[in-house]
């Protein structure tokens, strides 16, 4: 379905401070409301303030707002880290979205502030050039669950191809930035079989990826409706059946959700960890999305994490 873009003005503050898991004390910023990638499992599509299907709202005044907020003498809380597009994607393909995103990121970096993003899109060259001037300030995340084109076709139809996302990893690394890879959401019985995991790890290891963050799909009532509408009926029935007896709980924020059954997650994460060893990859379990298991906080890498052997020298990313 083609997406219609509508430009609007952001009324409230552009930079908002959050207090949730890995994002605690980080400022967040969304360039759009809605996302043209239209992943069938997308939580943000189920939010009450999400635009109607097929619409993306672009905050076209963001770069100017960011500049005046950062330069304001009245600002009390210093901005140390900005996480981009927590409910959308930074690298949607529409040129107007990319322009506002570029100008916003440049504002943040020109002010010497750290920034992070997680994307399932293709990162255009001019962004890579920008990031290469600030490697110590940029934390880049690539979302990649499977390299199967069939998976992408039914779960992430608007996102970049697996090959494009793998190329992002190579291009970021050559710009002095070591991206982390997020395998999220793992779809039970669909993307957690040994063959699929090995195929993904093989491609990641070839590109020097040493660590991935794992999390299984959460199901929220609004997502169930989306999945029913957009997935092949057998795939939908298998997924819905898997979560059917799970309690609805609150995870982190006040959002009601169902976790994948614990036994399936434990077995699945163990499978990922066992296979990862063959490729020299370490797996972290996302603690924010697995509150009933021991996990790790994943957004903030240690200062050494962005260092590429033989790559340009970088300053420390985070003081902790
Ligand atoms: S890329 Fe992220 S925000 Fe965009 S549709 Fe997919 S899950 Fe939602």
CSV table of N, CA, C and O and ligand atoms in Angstrom, one decimal, residues 35-39 41-45 87-89 120 159, ligand 1:
chain,number,residue,atom,x,y,z
A,35,UNK,N,5.1,5.0,10.4
A,35,UNK,CA,6.3,4.6,9.8
A,35,UNK,C,6.0,3.9,8.5
A,35,UNK,O,5.1,3.0,8.5
A,36,UNK,N,6.7,4.3,7.4
A,36,UNK,CA,6.3,3.7,6.1
A,36,UNK,C,6.7,2.3,5.9
A,36,UNK,O,6.3,1.6,5.0
A,37,UNK,N,7.5,1.7,6.9
A,37,UNK,CA,7.9,0.3,6.7
A,37,UNK,C,6.7,-0.7,7.0
A,37,UNK,O,6.7,-1.8,6.5
A,38,UNK,N,5.8,-0.3,7.8
A,38,UNK,CA,4.6,-1.1,8.1
A,38,UNK,C,4.9,-2.6,8.5
A,38,UNK,O,4.3,-3.5,7.9
A,39,UNK,N,5.8,-2.8,9.4
A,39,UNK,CA,6.0,-4.2,9.8
A,39,UNK,C,4.7,-4.7,10.5
A,39,UNK,O,4.1,-4.0,11.2
A,41,UNK,N,4.2,-6.7,12.8
A,41,UNK,CA,4.3,-6.9,14.3
A,41,UNK,C,4.5,-5.6,15.0
A,41,UNK,O,4.7,-5.5,16.2
A,42,UNK,N,4.5,-4.4,14.3
A,42,UNK,CA,4.9,-3.1,14.9
A,42,UNK,C,4.0,-2.7,16.0
A,42,UNK,O,2.8,-2.6,15.8
A,43,UNK,N,4.6,-2.5,17.2
A,43,UNK,CA,3.8,-2.1,18.4
A,43,UNK,C,3.2,-0.7,18.1
A,43,UNK,O,2.1,-0.3,18.5
A,44,UNK,N,4.1,0.2,17.5
A,44,UNK,CA,3.7,1.6,17.4
A,44,UNK,C,2.5,1.8,16.6
A,44,UNK,O,1.7,2.7,16.8
A,45,UNK,N,2.2,0.9,15.6
A,45,UNK,CA,1.0,1.0,14.8
A,45,UNK,C,-0.3,0.8,15.7
A,45,UNK,O,-1.4,1.2,15.3
A,87,UNK,N,9.7,5.1,18.1
A,87,UNK,CA,8.4,4.6,17.7
A,87,UNK,C,8.3,4.8,16.2
A,87,UNK,O,7.2,4.9,15.7
A,88,UNK,N,9.4,4.9,15.5
A,88,UNK,CA,9.4,5.0,14.0
A,88,UNK,C,10.8,4.5,13.5
A,88,UNK,O,11.5,3.9,14.3
A,89,UNK,N,11.1,4.8,12.3
A,89,UNK,CA,12.5,4.4,11.8
A,89,UNK,C,13.2,5.6,11.2
A,89,UNK,O,12.6,6.4,10.5
A,120,UNK,N,15.8,-0.5,10.5
A,120,UNK,CA,15.6,-1.6,9.5
A,120,UNK,C,15.6,-1.1,8.1
A,120,UNK,O,15.2,-1.7,7.2
A,159,UNK,N,10.5,-2.6,4.7
A,159,UNK,CA,11.9,-2.3,5.2
A,159,UNK,C,12.9,-2.7,4.2
A,159,UNK,O,12.6,-3.3,3.1
B,1,LIG,S1,10.6,-0.2,11.3
B,1,LIG,FE1,10.0,-0.2,13.5
B,1,LIG,S2,8.6,1.6,13.7
B,1,LIG,FE2,8.8,1.1,11.5
B,1,LIG,S3,7.0,-0.3,11.1
B,1,LIG,FE3,8.8,-1.6,11.6
B,1,LIG,S4,8.7,-2.0,13.8
B,1,LIG,FE4,7.3,-0.2,13.3
